Amino acid sequence: AQKITQTQPGMFVQEKEAVTLDCTYDTSDQSYGLFWYKQPSSGEMIFLIYQGSYDEQNATEGRYSLNFQKARKSANLVISASQLGDSAMYFCAMRGIYNQGGKLIFGQGTELSVKP
Amino acid sequence: DTEVTQTPKHLVMGMTNKKSLKCEQHMGHRAMYWYKQKAKKPPELMFVYSYEKLSINESVPSRFSPECPNSSLLNLHLHALQPEDSALYLCASSQEGAIMETQYFGPGTRLLVL
């Protein structure tokens, strides 16, 4: 079975500093996709970044980068130059070909608070 | 700005009421999803529609009834709900439902069942 683990229920970061949110995964699939979503208190799930299992380069999108270490089965999200608007819940998620019809599996989330 | 819209934003209903949640996407996607999310928890998949046909039902109670009138619209009909059904209901869409596709979510409907 596939599983996503986010071990940091809550984190604090100072404005303008970088922060790393941890995500490890477990799967027997060879082909899978890893996703990070941001959910502010308003409720909307905002897609941030995607990494495919066969992608050799780490994904980057603006201030977001994904530190993908396939052998360690980790897909950590790095946010550079944190902003107050980055305060939110962050979910790591995965989809695999043989997993339950390609269901998106979420971790438990990390609540990030950015301090001024 | 999200291209998946959901109405209403908030809904309060009694256990004997019938109501519907609506979702619309303007991205030409052919796969649409309903998720239920409790506070401080990850979303849980309820239903998946692919090319307007129901492809996944995650053993959801029959008091929740999905409908996909066309490829842009997704409804969730609610009847005889329980207080434990109070949650944030999220709609999402993706291009065709393939594994590596990104799902894009709407802003959600916050449902309170009294």
mmCIF file of C-alpha atoms in Angstrom:
data_model
loop_
_atom_site.group_PDB
_atom_site.id
_atom_site.type_symbol
_atom_site.label_atom_id
_atom_site.label_comp_id
_atom_site.label_asym_id
_atom_site.label_seq_id
_atom_site.Cartn_x
_atom_site.Cartn_y
_atom_site.Cartn_z
ATOM 1 C CA ALA A 1 0.000 0.000 0.000
ATOM 2 C CA GLN A 2 1.085 3.545 -0.582
ATOM 3 C CA LYS A 3 1.684 5.909 2.305
ATOM 4 C CA ILE A 4 2.801 9.510 2.799
ATOM 5 C CA THR A 5 4.362 10.616 6.073
ATOM 6 C CA GLN A 6 4.737 14.223 7.177
ATOM 7 C CA THR A 7 6.423 14.194 10.574
ATOM 8 C CA GLN A 8 6.121 17.896 11.394
ATOM 9 C CA PRO A 9 2.595 18.735 12.571
ATOM 10 C CA GLY A 10 3.550 22.386 13.043
ATOM 11 C CA MET A 11 6.478 24.623 12.190
ATOM 12 C CA PHE A 12 7.482 28.232 12.714
ATOM 13 C CA VAL A 13 9.756 30.261 10.445
ATOM 14 C CA GLN A 14 10.902 33.854 10.525
ATOM 15 C CA GLU A 15 9.808 36.042 7.626
ATOM 16 C CA LYS A 16 12.369 36.111 4.789
ATOM 17 C CA GLU A 17 14.042 32.893 5.928
ATOM 18 C CA ALA A 18 13.927 29.581 4.087
ATOM 19 C CA VAL A 19 12.042 26.592 5.469
ATOM 20 C CA THR A 20 11.966 22.875 4.611
ATOM 21 C CA LEU A 21 8.830 20.807 5.049
ATOM 22 C CA ASP A 22 9.511 17.086 5.242
ATOM 23 C CA CYS A 23 7.717 14.375 3.296
ATOM 24 C CA THR A 24 8.581 10.711 3.014
ATOM 25 C CA TYR A 25 6.639 8.179 1.025
ATOM 26 C CA ASP A 26 6.292 4.459 0.646
ATOM 27 C CA THR A 27 5.272 2.746 -2.565
ATOM 28 C CA SER A 28 5.978 -0.339 -4.629
ATOM 29 C CA ASP A 29 5.105 1.485 -7.842
ATOM 30 C CA GLN A 30 7.940 2.344 -10.215
ATOM 31 C CA SER A 31 5.961 5.171 -11.775
ATOM 32 C CA TYR A 32 4.335 7.741 -9.531
ATOM 33 C CA GLY A 33 3.820 11.445 -9.080
ATOM 34 C CA LEU A 34 4.455 13.573 -6.002
ATOM 35 C CA PHE A 35 2.543 16.782 -5.326
ATOM 36 C CA TRP A 36 2.573 19.564 -2.776
ATOM 37 C CA TYR A 37 -0.521 21.609 -1.961
ATOM 38 C CA LYS A 38 -1.007 24.670 0.226
ATOM 39 C CA GLN A 39 -4.248 25.177 2.128
ATOM 40 C CA PRO A 40 -4.773 28.583 3.767
ATOM 41 C CA SER A 41 -7.428 29.011 6.421
ATOM 42 C CA SER A 42 -9.881 29.954 3.652
ATOM 43 C CA GLY A 43 -9.943 26.279 2.681
ATOM 44 C CA GLU A 44 -8.860 26.250 -0.937
ATOM 45 C CA MET A 45 -6.228 23.635 -1.840
ATOM 46 C CA ILE A 46 -3.637 25.401 -3.968
ATOM 47 C CA PHE A 47 -1.323 23.310 -6.135
ATOM 48 C CA LEU A 48 2.306 24.286 -5.636
ATOM 49 C CA ILE A 49 4.654 21.848 -7.321
ATOM 50 C CA TYR A 50 4.911 18.414 -8.954
ATOM 51 C CA GLN A 51 7.695 15.837 -9.260
ATOM 52 C CA GLY A 52 7.493 12.717 -11.395
ATOM 53 C CA SER A 53 9.311 9.595 -10.256
ATOM 54 C CA TYR A 54 11.392 9.513 -13.443
ATOM 55 C CA ASP A 55 12.288 13.209 -13.370
ATOM 56 C CA GLU A 56 16.015 13.557 -12.816
ATOM 57 C CA GLN A 57 15.945 17.241 -11.986
ATOM 58 C CA ASN A 58 14.347 18.594 -8.835
ATOM 59 C CA ALA A 59 11.197 20.558 -9.610
ATOM 60 C CA THR A 60 11.141 24.298 -8.982
ATOM 61 C CA GLU A 61 8.319 26.841 -9.176
ATOM 62 C CA GLY A 62 9.252 30.360 -8.137
ATOM 63 C CA ARG A 63 10.060 30.311 -4.409
ATOM 64 C CA TYR A 64 9.132 26.630 -4.150
ATOM 65 C CA SER A 65 11.495 23.768 -4.842
ATOM 66 C CA LEU A 66 11.146 20.076 -4.273
ATOM 67 C CA ASN A 67 14.155 18.229 -2.886
ATOM 68 C CA PHE A 68 13.561 14.795 -4.399
ATOM 69 C CA GLN A 69 15.715 11.942 -3.076
ATOM 70 C CA LYS A 70 14.351 8.810 -4.703
ATOM 71 C CA ALA A 71 16.565 6.310 -2.885
ATOM 72 C CA ARG A 72 15.496 7.752 0.449
ATOM 73 C CA LYS A 73 11.882 8.060 -0.731
ATOM 74 C CA SER A 74 11.708 11.657 0.336
ATOM 75 C CA ALA A 75 10.188 14.695 -1.378
ATOM 76 C CA ASN A 76 10.770 17.684 0.852
ATOM 77 C CA LEU A 77 9.351 21.092 -0.020
ATOM 78 C CA VAL A 78 11.677 24.062 0.324
ATOM 79 C CA ILE A 79 10.188 27.540 0.524
ATOM 80 C CA SER A 80 12.729 30.305 0.095
ATOM 81 C CA ALA A 81 12.321 33.831 1.483
ATOM 82 C CA SER A 82 9.195 33.072 3.521
ATOM 83 C CA GLN A 83 6.368 35.585 3.436
ATOM 84 C CA LEU A 84 3.529 36.151 5.896
ATOM 85 C CA GLY A 85 1.127 34.854 3.247
ATOM 86 C CA ASP A 86 2.894 31.500 3.339
ATOM 87 C CA SER A 87 1.242 30.741 6.685
ATOM 88 C CA ALA A 88 -0.986 27.773 5.887
ATOM 89 C CA MET A 89 -1.348 23.996 6.040
ATOM 90 C CA TYR A 90 0.863 22.169 3.564
ATOM 91 C CA PHE A 91 0.023 18.701 2.244
ATOM 92 C CA CYS A 92 2.316 16.291 0.447
ATOM 93 C CA ALA A 93 0.479 13.858 -1.826
ATOM 94 C CA MET A 94 1.220 10.979 -4.183
ATOM 95 C CA ARG A 95 -0.449 9.094 -7.015
ATOM 96 C CA GLY A 96 0.775 5.791 -8.413
ATOM 97 C CA ILE A 97 -0.307 3.647 -11.310
ATOM 98 C CA TYR A 98 -1.195 0.558 -9.351
ATOM 99 C CA ASN A 99 -2.548 2.244 -6.291
ATOM 100 C CA GLN A 100 -6.278 1.999 -5.895
ATOM 101 C CA GLY A 101 -7.133 3.393 -9.304
ATOM 102 C CA GLY A 102 -4.642 6.196 -9.120
ATOM 103 C CA LYS A 103 -6.087 7.691 -5.967
ATOM 104 C CA LEU A 104 -4.309 10.772 -4.607
ATOM 105 C CA ILE A 105 -2.873 9.809 -1.210
ATOM 106 C CA PHE A 106 -2.274 12.695 1.210
ATOM 107 C CA GLY A 107 -0.016 13.036 4.219
ATOM 108 C CA GLN A 108 -1.371 14.429 7.482
ATOM 109 C CA GLY A 109 -0.095 17.901 6.698
ATOM 110 C CA THR A 110 2.263 20.439 8.254
ATOM 111 C CA GLU A 111 0.934 23.726 9.615
ATOM 112 C CA LEU A 112 3.429 26.471 8.829
ATOM 113 C CA SER A 113 3.384 29.774 10.682
ATOM 114 C CA VAL A 114 5.515 32.654 9.401
ATOM 115 C CA LYS A 115 6.544 35.173 12.063
ATOM 116 C CA PRO A 116 7.109 38.858 11.204
ATOM 117 C CA ASP B 1 -7.307 32.624 -9.289
ATOM 118 C CA THR B 2 -8.919 29.199 -9.248
ATOM 119 C CA GLU B 3 -10.664 28.006 -12.377
ATOM 120 C CA VAL B 4 -12.724 25.565 -10.358
ATOM 121 C CA THR B 5 -15.699 27.251 -8.740
ATOM 122 C CA GLN B 6 -17.958 25.882 -6.043
ATOM 123 C CA THR B 7 -21.292 27.070 -4.718
ATOM 124 C CA PRO B 8 -22.398 27.754 -2.123
ATOM 125 C CA LYS B 9 -19.407 28.767 -0.015
ATOM 126 C CA HIS B 10 -21.235 27.946 3.188
ATOM 127 C CA LEU B 11 -24.274 25.763 3.812
ATOM 128 C CA VAL B 12 -26.226 25.031 6.978
ATOM 129 C CA MET B 13 -28.830 22.285 6.756
ATOM 130 C CA GLY B 14 -30.999 20.202 9.009
ATOM 131 C CA MET B 15 -30.929 16.438 9.013
ATOM 132 C CA THR B 16 -34.181 16.227 7.037
ATOM 133 C CA ASN B 17 -33.224 18.744 4.362
ATOM 134 C CA LYS B 18 -32.250 18.099 0.762
ATOM 135 C CA LYS B 19 -29.559 20.324 -0.695
ATOM 136 C CA SER B 20 -27.013 20.270 -3.493
ATOM 137 C CA LEU B 21 -23.414 21.356 -3.847
ATOM 138 C CA LYS B 22 -22.295 22.561 -7.238
ATOM 139 C CA CYS B 23 -18.901 22.572 -8.900
ATOM 140 C CA GLU B 24 -17.876 23.965 -12.254
ATOM 141 C CA GLN B 25 -14.538 23.953 -14.022
ATOM 142 C CA HIS B 26 -13.511 26.006 -17.022
ATOM 143 C CA MET B 27 -10.323 24.219 -17.992
ATOM 144 C CA GLY B 28 -11.717 21.612 -20.392
ATOM 145 C CA HIS B 29 -10.880 18.840 -17.946
ATOM 146 C CA ARG B 30 -12.562 15.449 -18.303
ATOM 147 C CA ALA B 31 -12.037 14.101 -14.775
ATOM 148 C CA MET B 32 -13.738 15.564 -11.717
ATOM 149 C CA TYR B 33 -13.553 14.633 -8.050
ATOM 150 C CA TRP B 34 -15.380 15.145 -4.763
ATOM 151 C CA TYR B 35 -13.417 15.150 -1.505
ATOM 152 C CA LYS B 36 -14.516 15.508 2.097
ATOM 153 C CA GLN B 37 -12.192 17.177 4.574
ATOM 154 C CA LYS B 38 -12.500 17.411 8.345
ATOM 155 C CA ALA B 39 -10.668 20.128 10.255
ATOM 156 C CA LYS B 40 -6.898 19.635 10.496
ATOM 157 C CA LYS B 41 -7.098 16.418 8.444
ATOM 158 C CA PRO B 42 -6.199 15.637 4.833
ATOM 159 C CA PRO B 43 -8.945 15.429 2.204
ATOM 160 C CA GLU B 44 -10.627 12.059 1.711
ATOM 161 C CA LEU B 45 -11.707 11.015 -1.755
ATOM 162 C CA MET B 46 -15.428 10.370 -2.182
ATOM 163 C CA PHE B 47 -16.152 10.090 -5.918
ATOM 164 C CA VAL B 48 -14.381 10.298 -9.256
ATOM 165 C CA TYR B 49 -16.020 11.013 -12.603
ATOM 166 C CA SER B 50 -14.136 10.358 -15.797
ATOM 167 C CA TYR B 51 -15.664 11.469 -19.101
ATOM 168 C CA GLU B 52 -18.960 12.027 -17.268
ATOM 169 C CA LYS B 53 -19.123 8.479 -15.935
ATOM 170 C CA LEU B 54 -18.705 7.532 -12.304
ATOM 171 C CA SER B 55 -15.419 5.621 -12.091
ATOM 172 C CA ILE B 56 -14.731 5.534 -8.355
ATOM 173 C CA ASN B 57 -17.100 5.498 -5.376
ATOM 174 C CA GLU B 58 -15.150 5.191 -2.144
ATOM 175 C CA SER B 59 -17.972 3.364 -0.347
ATOM 176 C CA VAL B 60 -19.729 6.638 0.387
ATOM 177 C CA PRO B 61 -23.135 6.396 2.143
ATOM 178 C CA SER B 62 -26.121 6.723 -0.176
ATOM 179 C CA ARG B 63 -27.179 9.962 1.493
ATOM 180 C CA PHE B 64 -24.524 11.497 -0.770
ATOM 181 C CA SER B 65 -25.468 11.264 -4.440
ATOM 182 C CA PRO B 66 -23.122 12.604 -7.124
ATOM 183 C CA GLU B 67 -24.170 13.736 -10.570
ATOM 184 C CA CYS B 68 -22.170 14.869 -13.585
ATOM 185 C CA PRO B 69 -24.550 16.566 -16.054
ATOM 186 C CA ASN B 70 -21.709 17.423 -18.447
ATOM 187 C CA SER B 71 -17.937 17.531 -18.497
ATOM 188 C CA SER B 72 -17.820 20.970 -16.867
ATOM 189 C CA LEU B 73 -20.302 20.437 -14.052
ATOM 190 C CA LEU B 74 -20.362 18.231 -10.998
ATOM 191 C CA ASN B 75 -23.088 18.160 -8.376
ATOM 192 C CA LEU B 76 -23.304 16.500 -4.997
ATOM 193 C CA HIS B 77 -26.861 15.938 -3.793
ATOM 194 C CA LEU B 78 -27.305 15.720 -0.046
ATOM 195 C CA HIS B 79 -30.230 14.105 1.767
ATOM 196 C CA ALA B 80 -30.811 13.055 5.373
ATOM 197 C CA LEU B 81 -27.308 13.945 6.455
ATOM 198 C CA GLN B 82 -25.917 13.404 9.931
ATOM 199 C CA PRO B 83 -24.057 15.940 12.086
ATOM 200 C CA GLU B 84 -20.833 13.993 11.493
ATOM 201 C CA ASP B 85 -21.140 14.865 7.803
ATOM 202 C CA SER B 86 -20.269 18.467 8.688
ATOM 203 C CA ALA B 87 -17.027 19.183 6.849
ATOM 204 C CA LEU B 88 -15.382 21.080 4.013
ATOM 205 C CA TYR B 89 -16.363 19.572 0.664
ATOM 206 C CA LEU B 90 -13.804 20.099 -2.053
ATOM 207 C CA CYS B 91 -14.245 19.618 -5.762
ATOM 208 C CA ALA B 92 -11.252 19.050 -8.026
ATOM 209 C CA SER B 93 -10.607 18.440 -11.694
ATOM 210 C CA SER B 94 -7.790 17.104 -13.845
ATOM 211 C CA GLN B 95 -7.230 16.778 -17.559
ATOM 212 C CA GLU B 96 -8.189 13.146 -18.102
ATOM 213 C CA GLY B 97 -7.698 11.382 -14.799
ATOM 214 C CA ALA B 98 -4.233 10.023 -15.606
ATOM 215 C CA ILE B 99 -1.792 9.265 -12.818
ATOM 216 C CA MET B 100 0.680 12.074 -13.351
ATOM 217 C CA GLU B 101 -1.893 14.789 -13.817
ATOM 218 C CA THR B 102 -2.294 17.559 -11.328
ATOM 219 C CA GLN B 103 -5.672 17.891 -9.671
ATOM 220 C CA TYR B 104 -6.854 21.475 -9.318
ATOM 221 C CA PHE B 105 -9.163 22.216 -6.437
ATOM 222 C CA GLY B 106 -11.995 24.651 -5.940
ATOM 223 C CA PRO B 107 -12.430 26.839 -2.852
ATOM 224 C CA GLY B 108 -14.726 24.343 -1.154
ATOM 225 C CA THR B 109 -18.142 24.414 0.502
ATOM 226 C CA ARG B 110 -18.231 24.468 4.294
ATOM 227 C CA LEU B 111 -21.192 22.342 5.337
ATOM 228 C CA LEU B 112 -22.756 22.343 8.783
ATOM 229 C CA VAL B 113 -25.430 19.763 9.555
ATOM 230 C CA LEU B 114 -27.583 20.551 12.555
#
